[in-house]
Amino acid sequence: MIPTIEWKNGMVRMLDQSLLPNKVVYIDCKTYQRVAQGIKALKIRGAPAIGIAAAMGIALAAQSIKAKNIFELKKKLEPVYEIFGKTRPTAVNLFWAIGRMKTFLEETEDLPVDHIKKLLIKASQKILEEDIKTNQTIGLHGNKVIQKKDAILTHCNAGSLATGGYGTALGVIRAAHFSDKNIRVFADETRPVLQGGRLTAWELMEDKIDVTLITDSMAGYLMSRGEINVCIVGADRIARNGDTANKIGTYSVAVLAKNHGIPFYVAAPLSTIDFSLRTGKEIPIEERHPSEVTSVFGKVQIAPKRVKVFNPAFDVTPARYITGIITEKGIFKPKDLKSLAKRF
Ligand code: MRU
């Protein structure tokens, strides 16, 4: 499987997802600012992947910091945390990963600074390795709700590309495919950035998984014809009542699924649950540049230049539309999430 992000030759190497599927190009980030830019510009995207990128970016920043001791290193890293924290507001995994790097430093004793710098690289790599294992476990749990020959609808890209590897929603799909369930996938194109058309379709084809691309407006028609058995999507942030922020258009899929009596699952690691938020109303929703809507990747103008545009990158699906949340600890009803905070 093609890596989304890795630590290589003292740099952070990320696959430039903005160029897929036409070009497979890697960006070697020599500075943490380049990593932060990459997150902002969607070179790397997907909640767990941007968390990993921020963690590696922090480790990268540490390498060039001149500090006499751990206390000085910690102080000089503060503005770096802030820069990463401002890249994208919705996916909580970003803040979770920054928090983990901070905690790691807090818990590290006053060793020689060069040694601590190496430990920070290892800590960021550990987040990546754990993410892949978590996704494989999510896949195993999620596979239980998939029947032989199911047609699965997914929205956006919650795959290998959006994570350290394997994927969350696509992890479940991979697990079902590799256990010979003969499944088929319908991928929503996912306007305006086309993560479904460009990334999910590409990623599933690479793994020889049967995928059919549709535009977002076609999902309801397919459901009305009885051609979808189950929907599975990823998540950027889940409030403790189960309300789930995910790529814009997810809410419409969930409402359609409910109307047609189709189960609707969210697949996400526990790190995507923000137990500090009571409901989805508190989730910050990123708004992106109008040009994403008025043009095709800034190249072909498809709407009047000065038209007013509303371009939220995410929406919130209320818990009542969600059949289950598939995590590495099992599948939970949204109402049962609260009890997880104490258990894990
Ligand atoms: O704007 P993006 O491409 O970062 O949005 C990604 C999504 O909405 C994914 O579904 C979500 O992050 C889950 S990824 C496992």
Coordinates of C-alpha atoms and ligand atoms in Angstrom, one line a residue:
M1 CA 0.0 0.0 0.0
I2 CA 1.3 3.4 -1.0
P3 CA 2.2 5.4 2.2
T4 CA 0.3 8.6 2.9
I5 CA 2.9 10.1 5.2
E6 CA 6.3 9.0 6.6
W7 CA 9.4 10.2 8.3
K8 CA 12.2 9.9 5.7
N9 CA 15.8 11.1 5.6
G10 CA 15.2 13.6 8.4
M11 CA 12.1 15.1 6.5
V12 CA 8.4 14.6 6.5
R13 CA 7.3 13.0 3.3
M14 CA 3.7 13.3 2.3
L15 CA 1.8 12.1 -0.7
D16 CA 0.3 15.2 -2.5
Q17 CA -3.3 14.2 -2.5
S18 CA -4.3 17.4 -4.4
L19 CA -2.7 15.9 -7.5
L20 CA -4.3 12.4 -7.3
P21 CA -5.3 10.5 -9.3
N22 CA -3.5 12.1 -12.2
K23 CA -0.1 12.3 -10.6
V24 CA 1.6 10.4 -7.8
V25 CA 3.9 13.0 -6.3
Y26 CA 5.6 13.2 -2.9
I27 CA 6.4 16.4 -1.1
D28 CA 9.5 16.3 1.1
C29 CA 8.9 18.8 3.9
K30 CA 12.2 20.2 5.3
T31 CA 10.4 22.6 7.6
Y32 CA 7.4 22.4 9.9
Q33 CA 5.9 25.4 8.2
R34 CA 5.8 23.3 4.9
V35 CA 4.0 20.6 6.8
A36 CA 1.4 23.1 8.2
Q37 CA 0.9 24.5 4.7
G38 CA 0.4 21.0 3.3
I39 CA -2.4 20.4 5.9
K40 CA -4.1 23.8 5.1
A41 CA -3.9 23.2 1.3
L42 CA -5.3 19.7 1.6
K43 CA -2.1 18.1 0.3
I44 CA -2.7 15.8 3.2
R45 CA -6.2 15.5 4.5
G46 CA -8.5 13.2 6.5
A47 CA -8.8 13.5 10.3
P48 CA -6.3 10.9 11.4
A49 CA -3.8 11.8 8.7
I50 CA -3.7 15.4 9.6
G51 CA -3.1 14.5 13.2
I52 CA -0.1 12.3 12.2
A53 CA 1.2 15.1 10.0
A54 CA 1.0 17.6 12.9
A55 CA 2.8 15.2 15.2
M56 CA 5.6 14.7 12.6
G57 CA 5.7 18.4 12.0
I58 CA 6.2 19.1 15.7
A59 CA 9.0 16.5 15.7
L60 CA 10.5 18.2 12.6
A61 CA 10.3 21.6 14.3
A62 CA 12.1 20.3 17.3
Q63 CA 15.1 19.1 15.2
S64 CA 16.1 22.7 14.3
I65 CA 15.4 24.3 17.7
K66 CA 18.5 25.3 19.6
A67 CA 17.8 24.6 23.3
K68 CA 20.0 24.0 26.3
N69 CA 17.5 21.8 28.1
I70 CA 14.1 20.2 27.9
F71 CA 12.4 23.3 29.5
E72 CA 13.8 25.6 26.8
L73 CA 12.8 23.1 24.1
K74 CA 9.2 22.9 25.5
K75 CA 8.9 26.7 25.5
K76 CA 10.2 27.1 21.9
L77 CA 7.7 24.5 20.7
E78 CA 4.7 26.4 22.1
P79 CA 4.3 28.6 18.9
V80 CA 4.7 25.5 16.7
Y81 CA 1.7 23.8 18.5
E82 CA -0.3 27.0 17.9
I83 CA 0.6 27.1 14.2
F84 CA -0.6 23.5 13.7
G85 CA -3.7 24.2 15.8
K86 CA -4.7 26.9 13.4
T87 CA -4.4 24.8 10.2
R88 CA -7.9 23.1 10.2
P89 CA -10.5 23.5 12.9
T90 CA -12.9 20.6 12.6
A91 CA -11.0 17.3 12.9
V92 CA -10.3 16.8 16.6
N93 CA -7.6 14.2 15.8
L94 CA -5.3 17.2 15.0
F95 CA -5.7 18.6 18.5
W96 CA -5.5 15.1 20.0
A97 CA -2.1 14.5 18.3
I98 CA -0.7 17.9 19.3
G99 CA -1.8 17.0 22.9
R100 CA -0.1 13.7 22.7
M101 CA 3.2 15.2 21.6
K102 CA 2.9 17.8 24.4
T103 CA 2.1 15.1 27.0
F104 CA 5.0 13.1 25.7
L105 CA 7.4 16.0 26.4
E106 CA 5.8 16.6 29.8
E107 CA 6.4 13.0 30.8
T108 CA 10.0 12.9 29.5
E109 CA 12.8 13.5 32.0
D110 CA 15.5 16.0 31.5
L111 CA 17.7 14.0 29.1
P112 CA 20.2 15.5 26.7
V113 CA 18.3 17.6 24.2
D114 CA 19.6 15.7 21.1
H115 CA 18.3 12.5 22.7
I116 CA 14.8 14.1 23.3
K117 CA 14.7 15.3 19.7
K118 CA 15.1 11.7 18.6
L119 CA 12.5 10.5 21.0
L120 CA 10.0 13.0 19.5
I121 CA 10.5 11.5 16.1
K122 CA 9.8 8.1 17.5
A123 CA 6.7 9.4 19.3
S124 CA 5.3 10.7 16.1
Q125 CA 6.0 7.5 14.3
K126 CA 4.3 5.6 17.1
I127 CA 1.1 7.6 16.4
L128 CA 1.2 6.5 12.8
E129 CA 1.9 2.9 13.6
E130 CA -0.9 2.8 16.2
D131 CA -3.3 4.4 13.8
I132 CA -2.8 1.6 11.2
K133 CA -3.4 -1.1 13.9
T134 CA -6.5 0.8 15.2
N135 CA -7.9 0.9 11.6
Q136 CA -7.3 -2.8 11.1
T137 CA -9.3 -3.4 14.4
I138 CA -12.0 -1.1 13.3
G139 CA -12.2 -3.1 10.1
L140 CA -12.5 -6.4 12.0
H141 CA -15.4 -5.0 14.1
G142 CA -17.1 -3.3 11.2
N143 CA -16.9 -6.4 9.0
K144 CA -19.6 -8.0 11.3
V145 CA -22.3 -5.7 10.0
I146 CA -21.5 -6.4 6.3
Q147 CA -23.3 -9.2 4.6
K148 CA -22.2 -11.2 1.6
K149 CA -22.8 -9.2 -1.7
D150 CA -23.7 -6.0 0.1
A151 CA -23.6 -2.8 -1.9
I152 CA -22.0 -0.2 0.4
L153 CA -22.3 3.6 -0.1
T154 CA -19.5 5.8 1.2
H155 CA -19.0 9.5 1.1
C156 CA -15.7 11.5 0.9
N157 CA -12.5 9.5 1.5
A158 CA -12.0 7.8 4.9
G159 CA -9.4 5.4 3.5
S160 CA -5.8 4.7 3.6
L161 CA -5.1 8.1 2.3
A162 CA -7.0 9.8 5.1
T163 CA -5.2 7.9 7.8
G164 CA -1.8 6.3 8.6
G165 CA -3.0 3.4 6.4
Y166 CA -5.9 0.9 5.8
G167 CA -8.6 3.5 6.6
T168 CA -11.6 3.7 8.8
A169 CA -14.8 3.4 6.6
L170 CA -12.6 2.0 3.8
G171 CA -10.9 -0.2 6.5
V172 CA -14.3 -1.9 7.1
I173 CA -14.8 -2.2 3.3
R174 CA -11.3 -3.7 3.0
A175 CA -11.9 -6.2 5.8
A176 CA -15.2 -7.3 4.1
H177 CA -13.5 -7.5 0.7
F178 CA -10.6 -9.5 1.9
S179 CA -12.9 -11.9 3.7
D180 CA -14.5 -12.8 0.3
K181 CA -17.8 -11.2 0.9
N182 CA -18.1 -10.1 -2.7
I183 CA -19.1 -6.6 -1.8
R184 CA -19.6 -3.7 -4.1
V185 CA -19.0 0.0 -3.3
F186 CA -20.7 3.1 -4.5
A187 CA -18.5 6.1 -3.9
D188 CA -20.1 9.6 -3.8
E189 CA -18.0 12.0 -5.8
T190 CA -18.1 14.5 -2.9
R191 CA -18.3 18.0 -4.2
P192 CA -16.6 20.4 -4.1
V193 CA -13.1 18.9 -3.6
L194 CA -14.0 15.5 -5.0
Q195 CA -12.3 13.3 -2.4
G196 CA -14.7 10.5 -3.5
G197 CA -14.1 10.7 -7.2
R198 CA -10.3 11.4 -7.0
L199 CA -9.3 9.5 -3.9
T200 CA -11.8 6.8 -2.9
A201 CA -12.3 5.6 -6.4
W202 CA -8.5 5.5 -7.0
E203 CA -7.7 3.8 -3.7
L204 CA -10.3 1.1 -4.1
M205 CA -9.3 0.4 -7.7
E206 CA -5.7 0.0 -6.5
D207 CA -6.9 -2.8 -4.2
K208 CA -9.1 -4.2 -6.9
I209 CA -12.3 -3.6 -4.9
D210 CA -15.4 -3.2 -7.1
V211 CA -16.3 0.5 -7.0
T212 CA -18.8 2.6 -8.9
L213 CA -18.5 6.3 -8.9
I214 CA -21.7 8.4 -8.6
T215 CA -22.3 12.1 -8.1
D216 CA -23.6 13.1 -4.7
S217 CA -27.1 13.8 -6.1
M218 CA -27.5 10.2 -7.4
A219 CA -27.4 8.5 -3.9
G220 CA -31.1 8.9 -3.2
Y221 CA -32.1 7.5 -6.6
L222 CA -30.0 4.4 -6.0
M223 CA -31.4 3.9 -2.5
S224 CA -35.0 4.3 -3.9
R225 CA -34.2 1.4 -6.3
G226 CA -33.1 -0.8 -3.4
E227 CA -29.5 -0.8 -4.7
I228 CA -27.8 0.2 -1.4
N229 CA -27.7 -2.1 1.6
V230 CA -25.6 -0.1 4.0
C231 CA -23.8 3.3 4.3
I232 CA -20.4 3.7 6.0
V233 CA -18.6 7.0 6.4
G234 CA -15.7 8.3 8.5
A235 CA -15.8 11.2 11.0
D236 CA -13.8 14.4 11.8
R237 CA -15.3 14.9 15.3
I238 CA -17.9 13.1 17.3
A239 CA -19.6 14.9 20.2
R240 CA -20.3 12.8 23.3
N241 CA -24.0 12.4 22.4
G242 CA -23.0 10.8 19.1
D243 CA -23.6 13.8 16.8
T244 CA -21.0 13.5 14.0
A245 CA -19.1 16.0 11.9
N246 CA -17.9 14.6 8.6
K247 CA -17.5 15.9 5.1
I248 CA -20.2 18.2 3.8
G249 CA -23.0 16.0 2.3
T250 CA -22.8 13.3 4.9
Y251 CA -25.9 14.6 6.7
S252 CA -27.9 14.3 3.4
V253 CA -26.7 10.7 3.0
A254 CA -27.8 9.9 6.6
V255 CA -31.3 11.4 6.1
L256 CA -31.7 9.6 2.9
A257 CA -30.6 6.3 4.5
K258 CA -33.0 6.7 7.3
N259 CA -35.8 7.4 4.9
H260 CA -35.1 4.2 3.0
G261 CA -34.5 2.0 6.1
I262 CA -30.8 1.6 5.3
P263 CA -28.3 1.3 8.2
F264 CA -25.9 4.2 8.4
Y265 CA -22.6 3.6 10.2
V266 CA -19.8 5.9 11.2
A267 CA -16.3 4.3 11.5
A268 CA -13.8 6.2 13.5
P269 CA -11.1 5.7 16.2
L270 CA -11.8 6.7 19.8
S271 CA -9.5 9.7 19.2
T272 CA -12.2 11.2 17.0
I273 CA -14.6 11.4 19.9
D274 CA -14.5 14.8 21.6
F275 CA -15.9 14.0 25.1
S276 CA -15.7 17.7 26.0
L277 CA -18.5 18.5 23.6
R278 CA -22.1 17.8 24.7
T279 CA -23.6 18.0 21.2
G280 CA -22.6 18.5 17.6
K281 CA -23.8 22.1 17.8
E282 CA -20.5 22.9 19.6
I283 CA -18.3 21.4 16.8
P284 CA -16.4 24.2 14.9
I285 CA -17.1 23.9 11.1
E286 CA -14.4 25.0 8.7
E287 CA -15.4 27.3 5.9
R288 CA -13.2 27.1 2.8
H289 CA -12.4 29.5 -0.1
P290 CA -15.3 30.2 -2.5
S291 CA -13.1 29.3 -5.5
E292 CA -13.5 25.6 -4.5
V293 CA -17.2 26.0 -5.5
T294 CA -17.0 28.5 -8.4
S295 CA -14.2 26.8 -10.3
V296 CA -12.7 23.5 -11.1
F297 CA -9.5 23.5 -9.0
G298 CA -9.0 27.2 -9.7
K299 CA -8.5 26.4 -13.4
V300 CA -11.9 26.5 -15.1
Q301 CA -14.5 29.0 -13.9
I302 CA -17.9 27.4 -13.6
A303 CA -19.9 30.2 -11.9
P304 CA -20.0 34.0 -12.2
K305 CA -16.8 35.3 -10.6
R306 CA -18.5 37.5 -7.9
V307 CA -21.4 35.2 -7.0
K308 CA -22.0 34.8 -3.3
V309 CA -20.8 31.4 -2.1
F310 CA -21.3 29.4 1.1
N311 CA -18.6 26.7 1.4
P312 CA -18.7 24.7 4.7
A313 CA -16.2 21.8 4.5
F314 CA -18.2 19.7 7.0
D315 CA -21.7 19.1 8.3
V316 CA -23.1 17.5 11.4
T317 CA -25.2 14.4 11.3
P318 CA -27.4 14.2 14.4
A319 CA -27.0 11.0 16.4
R320 CA -30.6 9.9 15.7
Y321 CA -29.6 9.1 12.1
I322 CA -26.6 6.9 13.1
T323 CA -27.1 3.2 13.5
G324 CA -23.8 2.6 15.1
I325 CA -20.3 4.0 15.6
I326 CA -17.6 1.5 14.7
T327 CA -14.5 2.0 16.8
E328 CA -11.4 -0.1 17.7
K329 CA -13.2 -1.1 20.9
G330 CA -16.3 -2.4 19.2
I331 CA -19.6 -1.0 17.7
F332 CA -21.5 1.4 19.9
K333 CA -24.9 3.1 19.7
P334 CA -24.5 6.9 19.8
K335 CA -26.3 7.0 23.2
D336 CA -23.7 4.6 24.7
L337 CA -20.7 6.9 23.8
K338 CA -20.9 8.8 27.1
S339 CA -20.0 5.7 29.1
L340 CA -16.8 5.1 26.9
A341 CA -15.1 8.2 28.4
K342 CA -14.8 6.4 31.7
R343 CA -14.0 3.0 30.3
F344 CA -11.2 4.0 27.9
Ligands
MRU1 O1 -11.6 17.9 4.1 P1 -11.1 16.5 4.3 O2 -10.8 15.8 3.0 O3 -10.0 16.4 5.3 O4 -12.3 15.7 4.9 C1 -12.1 14.3 5.2 C2 -13.3 13.7 5.8 O5 -14.4 14.3 6.0 C3 -13.2 12.3 6.2 O6 -14.4 11.6 6.0 C4 -12.8 12.2 7.7 O7 -11.7 13.0 8.0 C5 -12.5 10.8 8.2 S1 -11.0 10.2 7.5 C6 -10.8 8.7 8.2

